[in-house]
């Protein structure tokens, strides 16, 4: 008995023995050694490691999350978002001098070209801020054509700084536009989170005087959302990045992936769900509906965590601090009752469904005054650091090539074209998506 796996092709009797990597992984080249045409069918990449990464470690069974080896609990308590962004991208925590230089670099890149502002003002008055953000990040590539030089270290660094610096500006502008308020320019005397709050909320007064408790809470949430290894949006970042597109285009793709309700859109969906439930008394009936397949318990479940998401625990503590400063969110008691009921219900226990990072974060955002539509934008701002870290890692990884999965073709065999008048009736004119078996959203 060794740490290897032997595969036998019963058609030919050929065998191949492959050593297991320390993380329980075998290379797909083992299959190709048996038969170059052999494929693994793995929809949604449930058992596929698409890269080797040194950035973030997640142990879903034990509820462990570390960035570059540092436990998330320590970073959330002692670090800042900008320091964590540096850690994710550069691999090490910065020295005091490096941190000062990094902070300064990000701070002086927070402004956007005036034409970006004009561009943003052309959206429809009720455009979702996430749609505005995705489009505007893509548009940034037209402002920085040198960004195409992705193998020039200096140019690459400049775009990384620009993206981290400008995300809060674009996010706040998207909000101000949607409520018809004039844009507030960045204030370079403020720290990252406070500057964002200033651009969001400042009205009239020349400088922003917000509550530092809220700024710190937001910074902690930014730390918690900064990276989460190969999730849907990071996979999009890597996929588009693998074609050597510029980082603005790839980041726009990643942000688009984040927009969906099964990913970053879940924090918004949680509040809509809690609103819909309305009262503690209505919780049992809602859970019964979920179990009948009438919808999902948003903010619950995770592809990797089969235990309490460690970020959810920290978010819950942060919620207490925010509620002490601004008053409790009335939906909190519904959320607590829902969590308690779900965690003692066999359906959720058997499927190992626990609260994830999105379950309580929306309650904090709402208590802080953010409109629902901004919640996913609040996720996109900090996740930019993770996307950048993975993009750099991808470009430097000699094992990586353009992302190009294979498929199992299960369509028609060859048929002969007939002119329109000679064809039997085709489909009903709709698309080819079969009706869903239940009302449940499709799995991500
Ligand atoms: N509510 C009810 N049932 C669920 C849920 C849920 N939230 N999540 C999973 N299940 C059930 C699912 O129906 C399936 O049951 P069965 O085996 O009877 O078919 C089983 O649990 C396994 O689910 P899955 O769909 O195979 O799990 P997945 O790994 O494909 O999906 C997920 C992960 C996060 C998309 C899913 O748990 C979900 O939709 N959760 C709600 C949305 C959400 O909170 N998303 C935020 C994720 S964390 C932050 C982020 O990544 O953005």
XYZ file of C-alpha atoms and ligand atoms in Angstrom:
496
model
C 0.000 0.000 0.000
C 1.664 3.205 -1.140
C 0.628 6.751 -1.911
C -0.149 6.048 -5.519
C -3.046 5.055 -7.704
C -2.932 2.424 -10.405
C -5.283 2.758 -13.341
C -6.011 -0.164 -15.622
C -7.545 0.155 -19.065
C -9.658 -2.997 -19.281
C -9.895 -2.625 -23.055
C -6.173 -3.089 -23.528
C -4.887 -4.326 -20.180
C -2.514 -1.334 -20.039
C -1.859 0.011 -16.566
C -0.284 3.163 -15.264
C 0.712 3.901 -11.678
C 0.740 7.537 -10.627
C 2.074 8.921 -7.365
C -0.486 10.927 -5.424
C 0.522 14.530 -4.774
C 0.427 15.611 -1.121
C -2.930 17.265 -1.709
C -4.592 14.086 -2.988
C -4.269 15.055 -6.634
C -3.250 13.054 -9.687
C -2.182 14.669 -12.952
C -4.498 14.181 -15.921
C -1.409 13.201 -17.925
C -1.808 9.780 -16.259
C -5.000 9.264 -18.253
C -3.371 10.453 -21.442
C -0.612 7.898 -20.856
C -3.255 5.160 -20.986
C -5.094 6.582 -23.960
C -4.460 10.085 -25.392
C -8.177 10.385 -26.231
C -9.408 9.673 -22.679
C -11.339 12.534 -21.022
C -12.629 13.251 -17.523
C -16.249 14.438 -17.476
C -16.418 16.959 -14.640
C -19.183 19.547 -15.056
C -18.594 22.609 -12.857
C -15.077 21.336 -12.057
C -16.213 19.567 -8.892
C -13.119 17.335 -8.785
C -10.753 19.266 -11.023
C -7.778 21.286 -9.793
C -7.213 23.742 -12.639
C -3.999 25.206 -11.260
C -1.447 25.017 -8.495
C -1.651 28.120 -6.338
C 0.278 29.594 -3.419
C -2.242 32.314 -2.607
C -5.146 31.060 -0.508
C -5.656 27.882 1.470
C -9.162 26.650 2.238
C -9.904 23.526 4.251
C -13.625 23.137 3.768
C -13.989 20.237 6.217
C -12.375 22.083 9.120
C -13.502 25.615 8.217
C -9.978 26.990 7.729
C -9.050 29.954 5.531
C -5.529 31.389 5.168
C -4.068 34.006 2.850
C -0.433 33.179 2.023
C -0.360 31.071 5.206
C -1.821 33.707 7.555
C -5.113 32.705 9.263
C -8.013 34.919 8.234
C -8.859 35.517 11.909
C -5.447 37.149 12.538
C -5.612 39.277 9.414
C -9.160 40.434 10.176
C -8.168 41.424 13.681
C -4.775 43.005 13.094
C -4.305 43.936 9.458
C -5.837 46.357 6.974
C -7.276 45.708 3.540
C -4.436 47.449 1.720
C -1.843 45.443 3.646
C -3.731 42.239 2.818
C -3.932 43.258 -0.851
C -0.140 43.669 -0.830
C 0.248 40.262 0.828
C -1.972 38.523 -1.714
C -0.272 40.087 -4.711
C 3.349 40.086 -3.552
C 3.341 36.940 -1.436
C 4.705 38.542 1.759
C 3.474 41.124 4.233
C 5.084 44.499 3.496
C 7.673 46.133 5.739
C 6.648 49.506 7.169
C 8.397 51.323 4.280
C 6.908 49.035 1.653
C 3.463 49.527 3.146
C 3.847 53.323 3.086
C 4.949 53.248 -0.552
C 2.114 50.878 -1.521
C -0.481 52.978 0.300
C 0.843 56.119 -1.371
C 0.860 54.449 -4.789
C -2.757 53.321 -4.448
C -3.843 56.668 -3.012
C -2.494 58.721 -5.910
C -4.271 56.508 -8.453
C -7.800 56.855 -7.088
C -8.906 59.502 -9.581
C -10.427 58.455 -12.903
C -10.180 60.238 -16.243
C -12.986 62.788 -16.649
C -14.198 60.883 -19.708
C -14.806 57.838 -17.490
C -17.137 60.037 -15.489
C -18.918 61.182 -18.662
C -19.136 57.588 -19.850
C -20.807 56.568 -16.570
C -23.337 59.363 -16.884
C -24.745 57.795 -20.060
C -26.300 54.770 -18.358
C -30.051 54.495 -17.933
C -31.214 56.212 -14.745
C -32.104 52.938 -12.998
C -29.080 50.922 -14.164
C -27.889 48.401 -11.580
C -24.560 49.636 -10.128
C -23.019 46.210 -10.712
C -23.851 46.471 -14.426
C -22.297 49.939 -14.445
C -19.187 48.657 -12.658
C -18.684 45.692 -14.996
C -19.009 47.892 -18.085
C -16.837 50.688 -16.745
C -14.027 48.398 -15.660
C -14.035 46.951 -19.201
C -14.003 50.494 -20.596
C -10.869 51.318 -18.579
C -8.885 49.148 -20.989
C -9.539 51.774 -23.665
C -8.046 54.464 -21.416
C -4.850 52.498 -20.749
C -3.834 50.847 -24.025
C -0.386 50.053 -22.587
C -2.160 47.559 -20.299
C -1.845 45.067 -23.156
C 1.864 44.748 -22.295
C 1.120 42.128 -19.699
C 4.640 40.688 -19.624
C 6.229 44.048 -18.763
C 6.524 43.976 -14.947
C 6.359 47.740 -14.536
C 3.298 48.141 -16.762
C 1.631 45.187 -15.054
C 2.213 46.685 -11.620
C 0.752 50.005 -12.753
C -2.506 48.371 -13.854
C -2.770 46.414 -10.599
C -2.395 49.622 -8.592
C -4.870 51.413 -10.848
C -7.493 48.703 -10.524
C -7.244 48.472 -6.728
C -7.222 52.265 -6.443
C -10.054 53.025 -8.862
C -12.543 50.294 -7.894
C -13.931 52.276 -4.910
C -14.148 55.406 -7.056
C -16.080 53.607 -9.800
C -18.264 51.869 -7.219
C -19.162 55.131 -5.461
C -19.741 56.903 -8.793
C -22.079 54.078 -9.858
C -24.092 54.640 -6.677
C -24.126 58.439 -6.937
C -25.315 58.187 -10.525
C -28.122 55.794 -9.605
C -29.462 58.235 -6.986
C -28.898 61.330 -9.122
C -26.254 62.826 -6.842
C -23.148 64.646 -8.074
C -19.981 62.558 -8.021
C -17.631 63.126 -5.086
C -13.947 63.015 -6.004
C -11.504 60.952 -3.947
C -9.986 62.563 -0.869
C -6.367 61.476 -0.743
C -6.051 62.376 2.936
C -8.328 59.511 3.879
C -7.599 55.813 4.228
C -8.971 53.336 1.674
C -12.279 52.483 3.377
C -12.957 55.999 4.688
C -12.279 57.495 1.276
C -14.844 55.124 -0.216
C -17.416 56.083 2.432
C -16.661 59.739 1.736
C -17.286 59.290 -2.001
C -20.508 57.413 -1.191
C -22.061 59.699 1.391
C -20.512 63.162 1.402
C -23.068 65.888 0.733
C -22.176 69.557 0.902
C -19.450 69.514 3.547
C -15.886 69.873 2.236
C -14.589 66.870 4.169
C -16.059 63.605 5.376
C -16.496 62.973 9.055
C -17.764 59.439 9.308
C -17.765 57.021 12.205
C -14.359 55.242 12.382
C -16.135 52.130 13.717
C -17.982 51.827 10.405
C -14.820 52.443 8.363
C -12.978 49.740 10.310
C -15.930 47.342 9.934
C -15.913 47.915 6.187
C -12.156 47.372 6.058
C -12.587 44.056 7.909
C -15.267 43.019 5.418
C -12.872 43.974 2.618
C -10.209 41.712 4.174
C -12.667 38.805 4.409
C -13.698 39.195 0.772
C -10.220 39.771 -0.671
C -9.704 36.246 -1.993
C -11.197 32.777 -1.923
C -9.078 30.675 -4.283
C -10.721 29.191 -7.409
C -14.277 30.485 -7.071
C -16.403 31.303 -10.117
C -15.139 34.883 -10.615
C -11.478 34.011 -10.057
C -11.866 31.175 -12.527
C -13.284 33.721 -15.004
C -10.309 36.021 -14.309
C -7.873 33.181 -14.952
C -9.772 31.935 -17.984
C -9.858 35.307 -19.725
C -6.351 36.128 -18.487
C -5.093 32.899 -20.037
C -5.835 34.321 -23.492
C -3.473 37.191 -22.555
C -6.242 39.799 -22.606
C -5.446 43.020 -20.722
C -6.271 43.003 -16.983
C -9.216 45.431 -17.286
C -11.008 43.121 -19.722
C -10.261 40.095 -17.549
C -11.376 41.913 -14.381
C -14.622 42.942 -16.066
C -15.243 39.246 -16.845
C -14.491 38.309 -13.246
C -16.836 41.024 -11.950
C -19.552 39.787 -14.319
C -19.184 36.296 -12.850
C -19.419 37.752 -9.368
C -22.699 39.482 -10.242
C -24.725 36.224 -10.255
C -26.937 35.374 -7.254
C -25.167 32.056 -6.653
C -21.866 33.922 -6.155
C -21.397 37.556 -5.072
C -25.031 38.402 -5.726
C -25.997 36.182 -2.782
C -25.588 38.975 -0.199
C -28.291 40.986 -1.964
C -30.446 37.860 -2.354
C -30.175 37.131 1.398
C -31.763 40.459 2.326
C -34.515 40.002 -0.249
C -35.138 36.526 1.226
C -35.198 37.830 4.835
C -37.549 40.623 3.767
C -39.781 38.064 2.106
C -39.833 35.864 5.245
C -40.571 38.956 7.311
C -41.042 37.466 10.785
C -39.527 34.815 13.024
C -42.879 32.987 12.991
C -42.678 32.587 9.221
C -39.264 30.851 9.330
C -40.454 27.186 9.631
C -42.846 27.494 6.663
C -40.106 29.111 4.571
C -37.672 26.284 5.362
C -40.294 23.697 4.437
C -40.636 25.445 1.071
C -36.864 25.302 0.539
C -36.923 21.589 1.308
C -39.693 21.100 -1.264
C -37.407 22.737 -3.831
C -39.211 26.064 -3.975
C -36.010 28.078 -3.685
C -32.665 28.061 -1.926
C -31.694 29.271 1.464
C -29.518 32.109 0.264
C -26.310 32.687 2.219
C -26.152 28.983 3.045
C -24.013 26.269 1.506
C -20.697 26.333 -0.245
C -18.898 24.198 -2.797
C -15.854 23.865 -0.523
C -16.989 24.544 3.066
C -18.795 21.595 4.555
C -18.495 23.289 7.926
C -19.120 26.809 9.255
C -17.499 29.324 6.868
C -14.832 31.012 9.069
C -15.613 34.329 7.387
C -19.255 34.084 8.493
C -18.111 33.852 12.124
C -16.059 37.067 11.809
C -18.857 38.817 9.913
C -21.220 37.976 12.785
C -18.833 39.620 15.301
C -18.427 42.638 13.029
C -22.209 42.893 12.819
C -22.396 43.278 16.603
C -19.935 46.200 16.466
C -21.792 47.906 13.636
C -25.188 47.412 15.267
C -23.821 48.895 18.506
C -22.824 51.993 16.514
C -25.844 52.454 14.258
C -28.622 50.373 15.791
C -29.705 46.810 15.076
C -30.987 45.709 11.720
C -34.596 44.580 12.336
C -34.005 41.598 10.029
C -31.327 40.273 12.409
C -33.776 38.324 14.526
C -35.216 36.643 11.429
C -31.673 35.754 10.303
C -30.755 34.319 13.717
C -33.962 32.276 13.859
C -33.368 31.033 10.321
C -29.791 30.016 11.093
C -30.815 28.200 14.265
C -33.671 26.368 12.566
C -31.589 25.359 9.549
C -28.669 24.129 11.628
C -30.965 21.771 13.525
C -32.885 20.531 10.503
C -31.879 17.160 8.978
C -32.162 18.456 5.399
C -29.444 21.064 5.956
C -27.385 18.936 8.351
C -27.229 15.976 5.939
C -26.146 18.237 3.084
C -23.634 20.033 5.327
C -25.157 23.430 4.615
C -23.860 26.166 6.924
C -24.031 29.974 6.753
C -21.486 31.370 4.313
C -19.880 34.826 4.189
C -22.947 36.332 2.549
C -25.466 35.375 5.229
C -24.692 38.221 7.642
C -22.693 40.670 5.485
C -25.843 42.079 3.853
C -27.310 42.877 7.271
C -24.234 44.978 8.051
C -24.289 46.758 4.701
C -27.956 47.522 5.148
C -27.448 48.851 8.684
C -24.639 51.054 7.324
C -27.082 52.553 4.828
C -25.954 50.882 1.600
C -28.776 50.181 -0.845
C -29.270 46.516 -1.764
C -27.987 47.051 -5.301
C -24.588 48.059 -3.907
C -23.980 44.844 -1.964
C -22.296 42.900 -4.756
C -20.309 46.008 -5.674
C -19.054 45.977 -2.069
C -17.815 42.438 -2.715
C -16.177 43.361 -6.046
C -14.048 46.164 -4.564
C -11.929 43.952 -2.289
C -12.026 40.858 -4.497
C -10.028 42.868 -7.019
C -6.893 42.161 -4.941
C -7.518 38.421 -5.213
C -8.200 38.634 -8.941
C -4.924 40.522 -9.414
C -2.961 38.008 -7.351
C -4.329 35.089 -9.387
C -3.735 36.909 -12.664
C -0.068 37.472 -11.808
C 0.314 33.885 -10.616
C -1.289 32.601 -13.817
C 1.028 34.624 -16.063
C 4.093 33.279 -14.249
C 2.986 29.644 -14.169
C 4.848 27.539 -16.762
C 2.158 24.815 -16.536
C -0.581 27.178 -17.714
C -1.761 27.535 -21.297
C -4.882 29.065 -22.743
C -7.901 27.690 -20.839
C -9.654 25.351 -23.203
C -11.733 22.544 -21.670
C -12.919 19.625 -23.756
C -16.528 18.503 -24.058
C -18.534 15.360 -24.583
C -20.424 15.891 -27.814
C -23.908 14.411 -27.308
C -25.719 16.119 -30.211
C -26.943 14.824 -33.591
C -24.740 12.695 -35.765
C -24.161 13.972 -39.319
C -27.340 14.989 -41.184
C -28.063 16.505 -44.574
C -29.150 20.122 -45.037
C -32.639 20.604 -46.556
C -34.068 23.916 -47.882
C -36.556 25.603 -45.485
C -39.691 24.589 -47.478
C -38.771 20.912 -47.352
C -38.173 20.590 -43.608
C -40.374 18.816 -41.088
C -41.505 21.081 -38.233
C -38.544 21.882 -36.002
C -38.661 22.919 -32.369
C -41.170 25.371 -30.911
C -38.919 28.343 -31.656
C -37.660 28.540 -28.068
C -34.151 27.758 -26.962
C -32.978 24.250 -26.172
C -33.034 24.584 -22.376
C -35.304 21.870 -20.927
C -37.853 23.037 -18.348
C -36.358 22.819 -14.833
C -37.365 19.796 -12.787
C -38.059 22.103 -9.840
C -38.008 25.836 -9.311
C -34.530 25.581 -7.818
C -31.818 27.718 -9.364
C -29.311 25.713 -11.338
C -26.182 24.787 -9.446
C -23.138 27.007 -10.059
N -30.425 25.944 0.086
C -31.043 24.745 -0.048
N -30.448 23.648 -0.539
C -29.177 23.782 -0.919
C -28.467 24.993 -0.813
C -29.157 26.088 -0.265
N -28.532 27.274 -0.136
N -27.214 24.818 -1.265
C -27.126 23.550 -1.641
N -28.313 22.911 -1.433
C -28.609 21.507 -1.657
C -28.778 21.213 -3.129
O -30.107 21.368 -3.541
C -28.276 19.800 -3.221
O -29.284 18.963 -2.734
P -29.527 17.536 -3.446
O -28.277 16.744 -3.178
O -30.740 16.975 -2.789
O -29.721 17.809 -4.905
C -27.145 19.758 -2.193
O -27.476 20.763 -1.231
C -25.778 20.050 -2.775
O -25.847 21.326 -3.430
P -25.077 21.714 -4.748
O -25.928 22.602 -5.567
O -24.521 20.472 -5.393
O -23.865 22.513 -4.165
P -22.874 23.366 -5.013
O -21.553 23.138 -4.442
O -23.034 23.116 -6.482
O -23.404 24.860 -4.780
C -23.693 26.975 -3.807
C -22.797 25.742 -3.886
C -22.986 28.046 -2.973
C -23.930 27.544 -5.210
C -25.047 26.584 -3.173
O -24.829 26.100 -1.859
C -26.042 27.730 -3.180
O -26.749 27.925 -4.168
N -26.117 28.523 -2.058
C -26.979 29.688 -2.034
C -26.289 30.837 -2.734
C -25.174 31.409 -1.899
O -25.320 31.640 -0.697
N -24.043 31.693 -2.551
C -22.868 32.308 -1.908
C -21.722 31.369 -1.831
S -20.405 31.951 -0.735
C -19.785 33.392 -1.424
C -19.451 33.296 -2.866
O -18.775 32.377 -3.307
O -19.850 34.193 -3.576
